[in-house]
mmCIF file of C-alpha atoms in Angstrom:
data_model
loop_
_atom_site.group_PDB
_atom_site.id
_atom_site.type_symbol
_atom_site.label_atom_id
_atom_site.label_comp_id
_atom_site.label_asym_id
_atom_site.label_seq_id
_atom_site.Cartn_x
_atom_site.Cartn_y
_atom_site.Cartn_z
ATOM 1 C CA MET W 24 239.235 94.412 166.332
ATOM 2 C CA LYS W 25 239.840 96.986 169.077
ATOM 3 C CA ARG W 26 236.152 97.903 169.093
ATOM 4 C CA VAL W 27 235.165 94.237 169.520
ATOM 5 C CA GLN W 28 237.508 93.919 172.502
ATOM 6 C CA GLN W 29 236.023 97.030 174.105
ATOM 7 C CA LEU W 30 232.491 95.770 173.557
ATOM 8 C CA SER W 31 233.360 92.370 174.987
ATOM 9 C CA LYS W 32 234.877 94.005 178.119
ATOM 10 C CA TRP W 33 231.693 96.058 178.559
ATOM 11 C CA PHE W 34 229.560 92.983 178.059
ATOM 12 C CA ILE W 35 231.540 90.978 180.637
ATOM 13 C CA GLY W 36 231.366 93.882 183.076
ATOM 14 C CA LEU W 37 227.601 94.167 182.636
ATOM 15 C CA MET W 38 227.159 90.423 183.082
ATOM 16 C CA ILE W 39 229.168 90.483 186.327
ATOM 17 C CA LEU W 40 227.089 93.419 187.546
ATOM 18 C CA ALA W 41 223.865 91.593 186.636
ATOM 19 C CA VAL W 42 224.955 88.452 188.488
ATOM 20 C CA LEU W 43 225.895 90.484 191.570
ATOM 21 C CA ALA W 44 222.599 92.369 191.481
ATOM 22 C CA GLY W 45 220.633 89.137 191.070
ATOM 23 C CA SER W 46 222.499 87.458 193.915
ATOM 24 C CA THR W 47 221.931 90.428 196.192
ATOM 25 C CA TRP W 48 218.218 90.507 195.350
ATOM 26 C CA GLN W 49 217.805 86.762 195.993
ATOM 27 C CA SER W 50 219.740 87.000 199.271
ATOM 28 C CA TRP W 51 217.520 89.844 200.426
ATOM 29 C CA ARG W 52 214.359 87.925 199.470
ATOM 30 C CA TRP W 53 215.567 84.871 201.401
ATOM 31 C CA TRP W 54 216.469 86.958 204.456
ATOM 32 C CA THR W 55 213.093 88.728 204.586
ATOM 33 C CA TRP W 56 211.344 85.358 204.231
ATOM 34 C CA ALA W 57 213.538 83.708 206.899
ATOM 35 C CA ILE W 58 213.017 86.370 209.575
ATOM 36 C CA ALA W 59 209.282 86.810 209.022
ATOM 37 C CA PRO W 60 206.848 85.425 211.582
ATOM 38 C CA ILE W 61 205.536 81.943 210.893
ATOM 39 C CA ALA W 62 201.917 83.013 211.438
ATOM 40 C CA PRO W 63 200.367 86.236 210.141
ATOM 41 C CA VAL W 64 199.851 88.999 212.680
ATOM 42 C CA SER W 65 196.081 88.590 212.306
ATOM 43 C CA ALA W 66 196.296 84.992 213.563
ATOM 44 C CA SER W 67 195.212 84.164 217.080
ATOM 45 C CA GLU W 68 198.001 84.460 219.632
ATOM 46 C CA LYS W 69 198.430 80.825 220.645
ATOM 47 C CA LEU W 70 201.577 80.871 222.773
ATOM 48 C CA VAL W 71 204.195 78.140 222.577
ATOM 49 C CA THR W 72 206.325 77.318 225.622
ATOM 50 C CA LEU W 73 210.079 77.026 225.107
ATOM 51 C CA ASN W 74 212.319 75.797 227.909
ATOM 52 C CA ILE W 75 216.013 76.647 227.579
ATOM 53 C CA PRO W 76 218.256 74.825 230.072
ATOM 54 C CA GLN W 77 221.470 76.405 231.348
ATOM 55 C CA GLY W 78 224.353 75.963 228.896
ATOM 56 C CA THR W 79 222.220 75.580 225.761
ATOM 57 C CA THR W 80 224.015 76.894 222.671
ATOM 58 C CA ALA W 81 222.513 79.355 220.203
ATOM 59 C CA GLN W 82 222.444 76.628 217.550
ATOM 60 C CA GLU W 83 220.485 74.298 219.848
ATOM 61 C CA ILE W 84 218.012 77.087 220.618
ATOM 62 C CA GLY W 85 217.554 77.649 216.876
ATOM 63 C CA LYS W 86 216.877 73.945 216.295
ATOM 64 C CA ASP W 87 214.329 73.925 219.126
ATOM 65 C CA LEU W 88 212.615 77.032 217.759
ATOM 66 C CA GLN W 89 212.378 75.510 214.294
ATOM 67 C CA ALA W 90 211.087 72.207 215.684
ATOM 68 C CA LEU W 91 208.356 74.121 217.550
ATOM 69 C CA GLY W 92 207.410 75.953 214.344
ATOM 70 C CA LEU W 93 208.460 79.382 215.618
ATOM 71 C CA ILE W 94 211.192 80.209 213.066
ATOM 72 C CA ARG W 95 211.671 79.275 209.425
ATOM 73 C CA SER W 96 215.449 78.873 209.234
ATOM 74 C CA THR W 97 218.152 77.824 211.665
ATOM 75 C CA ASN W 98 220.685 79.418 209.307
ATOM 76 C CA ALA W 99 219.000 82.803 209.715
ATOM 77 C CA TRP W 100 218.850 82.219 213.490
ATOM 78 C CA ASP W 101 222.597 81.479 213.589
ATOM 79 C CA LEU W 102 223.375 84.609 211.559
ATOM 80 C CA TRP W 103 221.216 86.766 213.824
ATOM 81 C CA ALA W 104 222.744 85.217 216.984
ATOM 82 C CA ARG W 105 226.229 86.033 215.705
ATOM 83 C CA TRP W 106 225.122 89.579 214.894
ATOM 84 C CA LEU W 107 223.778 90.001 218.440
ATOM 85 C CA ALA W 108 227.032 88.639 219.884
ATOM 86 C CA LEU W 109 229.016 91.173 217.837
ATOM 87 C CA LYS W 110 226.749 94.070 218.845
ATOM 88 C CA GLN W 111 226.546 93.097 222.515
ATOM 89 C CA PRO W 112 229.588 90.980 223.420
ATOM 90 C CA ASP W 113 228.666 91.007 227.116
ATOM 91 C CA GLY W 114 225.177 89.604 226.446
ATOM 92 C CA GLY W 115 223.911 86.155 225.634
ATOM 93 C CA PHE W 116 220.847 83.983 225.430
ATOM 94 C CA LYS W 117 219.403 83.382 228.878
ATOM 95 C CA ALA W 118 218.194 80.070 230.282
ATOM 96 C CA GLY W 119 214.556 79.957 231.307
ATOM 97 C CA THR W 120 211.039 79.238 230.172
ATOM 98 C CA TYR W 121 209.581 81.521 227.520
ATOM 99 C CA GLU W 122 206.116 81.972 226.061
ATOM 100 C CA ILE W 123 206.488 82.777 222.349
ATOM 101 C CA ALA W 124 203.788 83.489 219.793
ATOM 102 C CA PRO W 125 204.126 82.288 216.184
ATOM 103 C CA THR W 126 203.309 85.866 215.166
ATOM 104 C CA GLU W 127 206.671 87.088 216.506
ATOM 105 C CA SER W 128 209.551 87.707 214.107
ATOM 106 C CA LEU W 129 212.928 86.039 214.456
ATOM 107 C CA GLN W 130 214.426 89.281 215.801
ATOM 108 C CA ALA W 131 211.660 89.668 218.399
ATOM 109 C CA ILE W 132 212.122 86.098 219.587
ATOM 110 C CA ALA W 133 215.882 86.557 219.808
ATOM 111 C CA ALA W 134 215.494 89.808 221.735
ATOM 112 C CA LYS W 135 213.109 88.136 224.184
ATOM 113 C CA ILE W 136 215.579 85.326 224.900
ATOM 114 C CA TRP W 137 218.641 87.612 224.862
ATOM 115 C CA THR W 138 217.399 89.994 227.564
#
């Protein structure tokens, strides 16, 4: 009976570890997909113009970028914007007109608009 209890504890522990590992793997796969450029690097550099008026929020910028076909996920954009705000609390997305290529990654686009 004691041996069965030990085995069942090991089994439960292994199952929890497997679920955590699987969740981590899937999260990483989603993140690498979400931040990848829309177009392959070998594609022609057809620039898209993005106009950001003064006072536009990061979430609105993400929606505009997704609508223009420049990013895959507004959720990934929001996460990255929050990360930038934590790393550089004095910075922020700047208003202006930007030329962005679909071959640019989410991080590259964010850096362009941030600086």
